[in-house]
């Protein structure tokens, strides 16, 4: 997957995960970082579960895996820091 596709998928996934988790992480750059790291985390977790590469281009499957990974990342951050959901 090209770097441009990683950035687009990451930005979209980070934004959606922030909306779902109400993290209020703030801004385009935070959404991008959360989304790209979420794609890595989600791809790793789904690879362990399914045994195949599920982040392989700009498609619905990759975006969903990246969103799940970003949600795991946000939840893990909250668990470690003890922060709560912003309303």
PDB file of N, CA and C in Angstrom:
ATOM      1  N   UNK A   1       0.856  -1.165   0.000  1.00  0.00           N
ATOM      2  CA  UNK A   1       0.000   0.000   0.000  1.00  0.00           C
ATOM      3  C   UNK A   1       0.906   1.232   0.000  1.00  0.00           C
ATOM      4  N   UNK A   2       0.598   2.195  -0.858  1.00  0.00           N
ATOM      5  CA  UNK A   2       1.430   3.384  -0.965  1.00  0.00           C
ATOM      6  C   UNK A   2       1.231   4.298   0.246  1.00  0.00           C
ATOM      7  N   UNK A   3       2.169   5.184   0.437  1.00  0.00           N
ATOM      8  CA  UNK A   3       2.112   6.101   1.576  1.00  0.00           C
ATOM      9  C   UNK A   3       0.892   7.008   1.494  1.00  0.00           C
ATOM     10  N   UNK A   4       0.504   7.403   0.296  1.00  0.00           N
ATOM     11  CA  UNK A   4      -0.670   8.251   0.131  1.00  0.00           C
ATOM     12  C   UNK A   4      -1.940   7.528   0.576  1.00  0.00           C
ATOM     13  N   UNK A   5      -2.060   6.254   0.233  1.00  0.00           N
ATOM     14  CA  UNK A   5      -3.220   5.461   0.642  1.00  0.00           C
ATOM     15  C   UNK A   5      -3.218   5.279   2.161  1.00  0.00           C
ATOM     16  N   UNK A   6      -2.035   5.033   2.759  1.00  0.00           N
ATOM     17  CA  UNK A   6      -1.935   4.916   4.223  1.00  0.00           C
ATOM     18  C   UNK A   6      -2.425   6.198   4.880  1.00  0.00           C
ATOM     19  N   UNK A   7      -2.039   7.348   4.329  1.00  0.00           N
ATOM     20  CA  UNK A   7      -2.447   8.627   4.910  1.00  0.00           C
ATOM     21  C   UNK A   7      -3.948   8.855   4.782  1.00  0.00           C
ATOM     22  N   UNK A   8      -4.511   8.523   3.640  1.00  0.00           N
ATOM     23  CA  UNK A   8      -5.951   8.703   3.440  1.00  0.00           C
ATOM     24  C   UNK A   8      -6.744   7.764   4.342  1.00  0.00           C
ATOM     25  N   UNK A   9      -6.370   6.491   4.361  1.00  0.00           N
ATOM     26  CA  UNK A   9      -7.049   5.516   5.227  1.00  0.00           C
ATOM     27  C   UNK A   9      -6.865   5.907   6.690  1.00  0.00           C
ATOM     28  N   UNK A  10      -5.664   6.325   7.068  1.00  0.00           N
ATOM     29  CA  UNK A  10      -5.392   6.723   8.443  1.00  0.00           C
ATOM     30  C   UNK A  10      -6.198   7.927   8.865  1.00  0.00           C
ATOM     31  N   UNK A  11      -6.274   8.921   8.011  1.00  0.00           N
ATOM     32  CA  UNK A  11      -7.043  10.121   8.326  1.00  0.00           C
ATOM     33  C   UNK A  11      -8.521   9.804   8.493  1.00  0.00           C
ATOM     34  N   UNK A  12      -9.059   9.032   7.583  1.00  0.00           N
ATOM     35  CA  UNK A  12     -10.471   8.651   7.652  1.00  0.00           C
ATOM     36  C   UNK A  12     -10.750   7.789   8.875  1.00  0.00           C
ATOM     37  N   UNK A  13      -9.907   6.807   9.125  1.00  0.00           N
ATOM     38  CA  UNK A  13     -10.102   5.912  10.267  1.00  0.00           C
ATOM     39  C   UNK A  13      -9.937   6.650  11.588  1.00  0.00           C
ATOM     40  N   UNK A  14      -8.954   7.526  11.684  1.00  0.00           N
ATOM     41  CA  UNK A  14      -8.736   8.291  12.905  1.00  0.00           C
ATOM     42  C   UNK A  14      -9.893   9.211  13.208  1.00  0.00           C
ATOM     43  N   UNK A  15     -10.415   9.851  12.180  1.00  0.00           N
ATOM     44  CA  UNK A  15     -11.557  10.748  12.365  1.00  0.00           C
ATOM     45  C   UNK A  15     -12.788   9.973  12.839  1.00  0.00           C
ATOM     46  N   UNK A  16     -13.070   8.840  12.204  1.00  0.00           N
ATOM     47  CA  UNK A  16     -14.234   8.032  12.591  1.00  0.00           C
ATOM     48  C   UNK A  16     -14.061   7.473  14.000  1.00  0.00           C
ATOM     49  N   UNK A  17     -12.862   6.991  14.330  1.00  0.00           N
ATOM     50  CA  UNK A  17     -12.614   6.455  15.675  1.00  0.00           C
ATOM     51  C   UNK A  17     -12.764   7.541  16.733  1.00  0.00           C
ATOM     52  N   UNK A  18     -12.290   8.752  16.442  1.00  0.00           N
ATOM     53  CA  UNK A  18     -12.468   9.860  17.377  1.00  0.00           C
ATOM     54  C   UNK A  18     -13.937  10.207  17.557  1.00  0.00           C
ATOM     55  N   UNK A  19     -14.711  10.116  16.504  1.00  0.00           N
ATOM     56  CA  UNK A  19     -16.153  10.381  16.609  1.00  0.00           C
ATOM     57  C   UNK A  19     -16.837   9.295  17.439  1.00  0.00           C
ATOM     58  N   UNK A  20     -16.475   8.045  17.233  1.00  0.00           N
ATOM     59  CA  UNK A  20     -17.082   6.928  17.965  1.00  0.00           C
ATOM     60  C   UNK A  20     -16.697   6.980  19.443  1.00  0.00           C
ATOM     61  N   UNK A  21     -15.433   7.218  19.713  1.00  0.00           N
ATOM     62  CA  UNK A  21     -14.925   7.181  21.089  1.00  0.00           C
ATOM     63  C   UNK A  21     -15.039   8.524  21.810  1.00  0.00           C
ATOM     64  N   UNK A  22     -15.488   9.552  21.132  1.00  0.00           N
ATOM     65  CA  UNK A  22     -15.591  10.903  21.698  1.00  0.00           C
ATOM     66  C   UNK A  22     -14.313  11.300  22.409  1.00  0.00           C
ATOM     67  N   UNK A  23     -13.190  11.062  21.764  1.00  0.00           N
ATOM     68  CA  UNK A  23     -11.914  11.318  22.423  1.00  0.00           C
ATOM     69  C   UNK A  23     -11.550  12.792  22.398  1.00  0.00           C
ATOM     70  N   UNK A  24     -12.013  13.531  21.414  1.00  0.00           N
ATOM     71  CA  UNK A  24     -11.669  14.940  21.345  1.00  0.00           C
ATOM     72  C   UNK A  24     -10.175  15.159  21.281  1.00  0.00           C
ATOM     73  N   UNK A  25      -9.448  14.241  20.632  1.00  0.00           N
ATOM     74  CA  UNK A  25      -7.991  14.327  20.565  1.00  0.00           C
ATOM     75  C   UNK A  25      -7.544  15.590  19.863  1.00  0.00           C
ATOM     76  N   UNK A  26      -8.395  16.148  19.066  1.00  0.00           N
ATOM     77  CA  UNK A  26      -8.152  17.476  18.525  1.00  0.00           C
ATOM     78  C   UNK A  26      -7.313  17.552  17.279  1.00  0.00           C
ATOM     79  N   UNK A  27      -7.946  17.783  16.187  1.00  0.00           N
ATOM     80  CA  UNK A  27      -7.244  18.168  14.996  1.00  0.00           C
ATOM     81  C   UNK A  27      -6.945  17.090  13.990  1.00  0.00           C
ATOM     82  N   UNK A  28      -6.584  17.593  12.839  1.00  0.00           N
ATOM     83  CA  UNK A  28      -6.299  16.762  11.683  1.00  0.00           C
ATOM     84  C   UNK A  28      -5.063  15.887  11.903  1.00  0.00           C
ATOM     85  N   UNK A  29      -4.033  16.455  12.473  1.00  0.00           N
ATOM     86  CA  UNK A  29      -2.795  15.694  12.689  1.00  0.00           C
ATOM     87  C   UNK A  29      -3.015  14.556  13.687  1.00  0.00           C
ATOM     88  N   UNK A  30      -3.763  14.828  14.756  1.00  0.00           N
ATOM     89  CA  UNK A  30      -4.050  13.781  15.745  1.00  0.00           C
ATOM     90  C   UNK A  30      -4.868  12.660  15.116  1.00  0.00           C
ATOM     91  N   UNK A  31      -5.870  13.002  14.302  1.00  0.00           N
ATOM     92  CA  UNK A  31      -6.664  11.990  13.606  1.00  0.00           C
ATOM     93  C   UNK A  31      -5.793  11.149  12.691  1.00  0.00           C
ATOM     94  N   UNK A  32      -4.876  11.795  11.985  1.00  0.00           N
ATOM     95  CA  UNK A  32      -3.990  11.091  11.066  1.00  0.00           C
ATOM     96  C   UNK A  32      -3.090  10.113  11.816  1.00  0.00           C
ATOM     97  N   UNK A  33      -2.476  10.567  12.890  1.00  0.00           N
ATOM     98  CA  UNK A  33      -1.567   9.702  13.661  1.00  0.00           C
ATOM     99  C   UNK A  33      -2.331   8.535  14.278  1.00  0.00           C
ATOM    100  N   UNK A  34      -3.481   8.831  14.892  1.00  0.00           N
ATOM    101  CA  UNK A  34      -4.293   7.774  15.503  1.00  0.00           C
ATOM    102  C   UNK A  34      -4.739   6.771  14.438  1.00  0.00           C
ATOM    103  N   UNK A  35      -5.146   7.253  13.284  1.00  0.00           N
ATOM    104  CA  UNK A  35      -5.608   6.364  12.216  1.00  0.00           C
ATOM    105  C   UNK A  35      -4.521   5.487  11.640  1.00  0.00           C
ATOM    106  N   UNK A  36      -3.351   6.060  11.377  1.00  0.00           N
ATOM    107  CA  UNK A  36      -2.254   5.267  10.803  1.00  0.00           C
ATOM    108  C   UNK A  36      -1.762   4.240  11.827  1.00  0.00           C
ATOM    109  N   UNK A  37      -1.581   4.668  13.084  1.00  0.00           N
ATOM    110  CA  UNK A  37      -1.186   3.709  14.111  1.00  0.00           C
ATOM    111  C   UNK A  37      -2.290   2.674  14.340  1.00  0.00           C
ATOM    112  N   UNK A  38      -3.539   3.111  14.232  1.00  0.00           N
ATOM    113  CA  UNK A  38      -4.663   2.182  14.351  1.00  0.00           C
ATOM    114  C   UNK A  38      -4.674   1.151  13.244  1.00  0.00           C
ATOM    115  N   UNK A  39      -4.302   1.562  12.038  1.00  0.00           N
ATOM    116  CA  UNK A  39      -4.226   0.611  10.927  1.00  0.00           C
ATOM    117  C   UNK A  39      -3.144  -0.430  11.183  1.00  0.00           C
ATOM    118  N   UNK A  40      -2.034   0.005  11.767  1.00  0.00           N
ATOM    119  CA  UNK A  40      -0.965  -0.939  12.085  1.00  0.00           C
ATOM    120  C   UNK A  40      -1.419  -1.905  13.171  1.00  0.00           C
ATOM    121  N   UNK A  41      -2.007  -1.352  14.249  1.00  0.00           N
ATOM    122  CA  UNK A  41      -2.491  -2.190  15.353  1.00  0.00           C
ATOM    123  C   UNK A  41      -3.603  -3.124  14.866  1.00  0.00           C
ATOM    124  N   UNK A  42      -4.573  -2.571  14.150  1.00  0.00           N
ATOM    125  CA  UNK A  42      -5.684  -3.380  13.647  1.00  0.00           C
ATOM    126  C   UNK A  42      -5.228  -4.452  12.679  1.00  0.00           C
ATOM    127  N   UNK A  43      -4.288  -4.109  11.803  1.00  0.00           N
ATOM    128  CA  UNK A  43      -3.752  -5.097  10.870  1.00  0.00           C
ATOM    129  C   UNK A  43      -3.033  -6.224  11.585  1.00  0.00           C
ATOM    130  N   UNK A  44      -2.289  -5.876  12.637  1.00  0.00           N
ATOM    131  CA  UNK A  44      -1.589  -6.896  13.414  1.00  0.00           C
ATOM    132  C   UNK A  44      -2.580  -7.816  14.126  1.00  0.00           C
ATOM    133  N   UNK A  45      -3.560  -7.214  14.806  1.00  0.00           N
ATOM    134  CA  UNK A  45      -4.551  -8.006  15.548  1.00  0.00           C
ATOM    135  C   UNK A  45      -5.361  -8.887  14.602  1.00  0.00           C
ATOM    136  N   UNK A  46      -5.837  -8.328  13.508  1.00  0.00           N
ATOM    137  CA  UNK A  46      -6.628  -9.114  12.567  1.00  0.00           C
ATOM    138  C   UNK A  46      -5.781 -10.168  11.870  1.00  0.00           C
ATOM    139  N   UNK A  47      -4.494  -9.896  11.673  1.00  0.00           N
ATOM    140  CA  UNK A  47      -3.601 -10.895  11.108  1.00  0.00           C
ATOM    141  C   UNK A  47      -3.438 -12.086  12.040  1.00  0.00           C
ATOM    142  N   UNK A  48      -3.374 -11.811  13.343  1.00  0.00           N
ATOM    143  CA  UNK A  48      -3.291 -12.905  14.313  1.00  0.00           C
ATOM    144  C   UNK A  48      -4.579 -13.728  14.335  1.00  0.00           C
ATOM    145  N   UNK A  49      -5.707 -13.042  14.219  1.00  0.00           N
ATOM    146  CA  UNK A  49      -6.999 -13.727  14.293  1.00  0.00           C
ATOM    147  C   UNK A  49      -7.300 -14.506  13.012  1.00  0.00           C
ATOM    148  N   UNK A  50      -7.111 -13.864  11.861  1.00  0.00           N
ATOM    149  CA  UNK A  50      -7.506 -14.488  10.598  1.00  0.00           C
ATOM    150  C   UNK A  50      -6.363 -15.161   9.847  1.00  0.00           C
ATOM    151  N   UNK A  51      -5.137 -14.761  10.139  1.00  0.00           N
ATOM    152  CA  UNK A  51      -3.998 -15.344   9.445  1.00  0.00           C
ATOM    153  C   UNK A  51      -3.752 -14.767   8.069  1.00  0.00           C
ATOM    154  N   UNK A  52      -4.328 -13.604   7.770  1.00  0.00           N
ATOM    155  CA  UNK A  52      -4.080 -12.985   6.468  1.00  0.00           C
ATOM    156  C   UNK A  52      -3.975 -11.477   6.605  1.00  0.00           C
ATOM    157  N   UNK A  53      -3.424 -10.828   5.604  1.00  0.00           N
ATOM    158  CA  UNK A  53      -3.247  -9.378   5.580  1.00  0.00           C
ATOM    159  C   UNK A  53      -4.572  -8.726   5.193  1.00  0.00           C
ATOM    160  N   UNK A  54      -5.150  -7.966   6.120  1.00  0.00           N
ATOM    161  CA  UNK A  54      -6.444  -7.347   5.841  1.00  0.00           C
ATOM    162  C   UNK A  54      -6.333  -5.854   5.554  1.00  0.00           C
ATOM    163  N   UNK A  55      -5.151  -5.277   5.677  1.00  0.00           N
ATOM    164  CA  UNK A  55      -4.938  -3.871   5.328  1.00  0.00           C
ATOM    165  C   UNK A  55      -4.092  -3.874   4.069  1.00  0.00           C
ATOM    166  N   UNK A  56      -4.781  -3.886   2.918  1.00  0.00           N
ATOM    167  CA  UNK A  56      -4.061  -4.092   1.671  1.00  0.00           C
ATOM    168  C   UNK A  56      -4.497  -3.164   0.554  1.00  0.00           C
ATOM    169  N   UNK A  57      -4.959  -1.987   0.877  1.00  0.00           N
ATOM    170  CA  UNK A  57      -5.336  -1.026  -0.142  1.00  0.00           C
ATOM    171  C   UNK A  57      -6.448  -0.138   0.350  1.00  0.00           C
ATOM    172  N   UNK A  58      -6.954   0.671  -0.537  1.00  0.00           N
ATOM    173  CA  UNK A  58      -8.043   1.571  -0.186  1.00  0.00           C
ATOM    174  C   UNK A  58      -9.365   0.869  -0.479  1.00  0.00           C
ATOM    175  N   UNK A  59      -9.868   0.155   0.531  1.00  0.00           N
ATOM    176  CA  UNK A  59     -11.144  -0.531   0.398  1.00  0.00           C
ATOM    177  C   UNK A  59     -11.840  -0.538   1.752  1.00  0.00           C
ATOM    178  N   UNK A  60     -13.071  -0.996   1.778  1.00  0.00           N
ATOM    179  CA  UNK A  60     -13.869  -0.980   3.004  1.00  0.00           C
ATOM    180  C   UNK A  60     -13.229  -1.841   4.088  1.00  0.00           C
ATOM    181  N   UNK A  61     -12.702  -2.995   3.724  1.00  0.00           N
ATOM    182  CA  UNK A  61     -12.075  -3.894   4.693  1.00  0.00           C
ATOM    183  C   UNK A  61     -10.904  -3.218   5.399  1.00  0.00           C
ATOM    184  N   UNK A  62     -10.051  -2.546   4.660  1.00  0.00           N
ATOM    185  CA  UNK A  62      -8.903  -1.861   5.251  1.00  0.00           C
ATOM    186  C   UNK A  62      -9.336  -0.740   6.181  1.00  0.00           C
ATOM    187  N   UNK A  63     -10.339   0.009   5.766  1.00  0.00           N
ATOM    188  CA  UNK A  63     -10.827   1.114   6.588  1.00  0.00           C
ATOM    189  C   UNK A  63     -11.437   0.589   7.879  1.00  0.00           C
ATOM    190  N   UNK A  64     -12.220  -0.480   7.801  1.00  0.00           N
ATOM    191  CA  UNK A  64     -12.824  -1.053   9.011  1.00  0.00           C
ATOM    192  C   UNK A  64     -11.760  -1.592   9.969  1.00  0.00           C
ATOM    193  N   UNK A  65     -10.749  -2.248   9.437  1.00  0.00           N
ATOM    194  CA  UNK A  65      -9.663  -2.761  10.273  1.00  0.00           C
ATOM    195  C   UNK A  65      -8.924  -1.594  10.932  1.00  0.00           C
ATOM    196  N   UNK A  66      -8.680  -0.527  10.181  1.00  0.00           N
ATOM    197  CA  UNK A  66      -7.996   0.638  10.733  1.00  0.00           C
ATOM    198  C   UNK A  66      -8.838   1.313  11.813  1.00  0.00           C
ATOM    199  N   UNK A  67     -10.152   1.380  11.622  1.00  0.00           N
ATOM    200  CA  UNK A  67     -11.041   1.968  12.630  1.00  0.00           C
ATOM    201  C   UNK A  67     -11.007   1.135  13.905  1.00  0.00           C
ATOM    202  N   UNK A  68     -11.104  -0.180  13.767  1.00  0.00           N
ATOM    203  CA  UNK A  68     -11.051  -1.060  14.942  1.00  0.00           C
ATOM    204  C   UNK A  68      -9.711  -0.889  15.653  1.00  0.00           C
ATOM    205  N   UNK A  69      -8.628  -0.825  14.913  1.00  0.00           N
ATOM    206  CA  UNK A  69      -7.311  -0.626  15.508  1.00  0.00           C
ATOM    207  C   UNK A  69      -7.195   0.712  16.219  1.00  0.00           C
ATOM    208  N   UNK A  70      -7.759   1.765  15.620  1.00  0.00           N
ATOM    209  CA  UNK A  70      -7.723   3.084  16.243  1.00  0.00           C
ATOM    210  C   UNK A  70      -8.557   3.107  17.526  1.00  0.00           C
ATOM    211  N   UNK A  71      -9.691   2.413  17.524  1.00  0.00           N
ATOM    212  CA  UNK A  71     -10.513   2.327  18.735  1.00  0.00           C
ATOM    213  C   UNK A  71      -9.758   1.574  19.826  1.00  0.00           C
ATOM    214  N   UNK A  72      -9.075   0.490  19.468  1.00  0.00           N
ATOM    215  CA  UNK A  72      -8.255  -0.246  20.435  1.00  0.00           C
ATOM    216  C   UNK A  72      -7.165   0.667  20.984  1.00  0.00           C
ATOM    217  N   UNK A  73      -6.548   1.443  20.121  1.00  0.00           N
ATOM    218  CA  UNK A  73      -5.486   2.362  20.525  1.00  0.00           C
ATOM    219  C   UNK A  73      -6.003   3.425  21.498  1.00  0.00           C
ATOM    220  N   UNK A  74      -7.148   4.025  21.201  1.00  0.00           N
ATOM    221  CA  UNK A  74      -7.739   5.039  22.080  1.00  0.00           C
ATOM    222  C   UNK A  74      -8.136   4.420  23.415  1.00  0.00           C
ATOM    223  N   UNK A  75      -8.747   3.238  23.381  1.00  0.00           N
ATOM    224  CA  UNK A  75      -9.161   2.565  24.617  1.00  0.00           C
ATOM    225  C   UNK A  75      -7.943   2.200  25.466  1.00  0.00           C
ATOM    226  N   UNK A  76      -6.882   1.730  24.836  1.00  0.00           N
ATOM    227  CA  UNK A  76      -5.657   1.405  25.558  1.00  0.00           C
ATOM    228  C   UNK A  76      -5.035   2.642  26.186  1.00  0.00           C
ATOM    229  N   UNK A  77      -5.039   3.739  25.463  1.00  0.00           N
ATOM    230  CA  UNK A  77      -4.513   4.998  26.003  1.00  0.00           C
ATOM    231  C   UNK A  77      -5.311   5.437  27.222  1.00  0.00           C
ATOM    232  N   UNK A  78      -6.627   5.332  27.116  1.00  0.00           N
ATOM    233  CA  UNK A  78      -7.483   5.702  28.249  1.00  0.00           C
ATOM    234  C   UNK A  78      -7.250   4.790  29.446  1.00  0.00           C
ATOM    235  N   UNK A  79      -7.044   3.512  29.208  1.00  0.00           N
ATOM    236  CA  UNK A  79      -6.808   2.567  30.299  1.00  0.00           C
ATOM    237  C   UNK A  79      -5.493   2.873  31.010  1.00  0.00           C
ATOM    238  N   UNK A  80      -4.483   3.237  30.253  1.00  0.00           N
ATOM    239  CA  UNK A  80      -3.172   3.513  30.848  1.00  0.00           C
ATOM    240  C   UNK A  80      -3.165   4.852  31.591  1.00  0.00           C
ATOM    241  N   UNK A  81      -3.779   5.871  31.008  1.00  0.00           N
ATOM    242  CA  UNK A  81      -3.722   7.205  31.604  1.00  0.00           C
ATOM    243  C   UNK A  81      -4.860   7.466  32.587  1.00  0.00           C
ATOM    244  N   UNK A  82      -5.913   6.666  32.530  1.00  0.00           N
ATOM    245  CA  UNK A  82      -7.038   6.865  33.438  1.00  0.00           C
ATOM    246  C   UNK A  82      -7.954   8.006  33.038  1.00  0.00           C
ATOM    247  N   UNK A  83      -7.830   8.475  31.782  1.00  0.00           N
ATOM    248  CA  UNK A  83      -8.707   9.553  31.329  1.00  0.00           C
ATOM    249  C   UNK A  83     -10.073   9.009  30.983  1.00  0.00           C
ATOM    250  N   UNK A  84     -11.057   9.867  31.044  1.00  0.00           N
ATOM    251  CA  UNK A  84     -12.426   9.490  30.746  1.00  0.00           C
ATOM    252  C   UNK A  84     -12.885  10.132  29.448  1.00  0.00           C
ATOM    253  N   UNK A  85     -14.042   9.676  28.985  1.00  0.00           N
ATOM    254  CA  UNK A  85     -14.626  10.177  27.749  1.00  0.00           C
ATOM    255  C   UNK A  85     -15.010  11.637  27.912  1.00  0.00           C
ATOM    256  N   UNK A  86     -14.760  12.442  26.899  1.00  0.00           N
ATOM    257  CA  UNK A  86     -15.172  13.841  26.905  1.00  0.00           C
ATOM    258  C   UNK A  86     -16.575  13.939  26.345  1.00  0.00           C
ATOM    259  N   UNK A  87     -17.385  14.786  26.952  1.00  0.00           N
ATOM    260  CA  UNK A  87     -18.762  14.968  26.468  1.00  0.00           C
ATOM    261  C   UNK A  87     -18.999  16.346  25.954  1.00  0.00           C
TER     262      UNK A  87
END
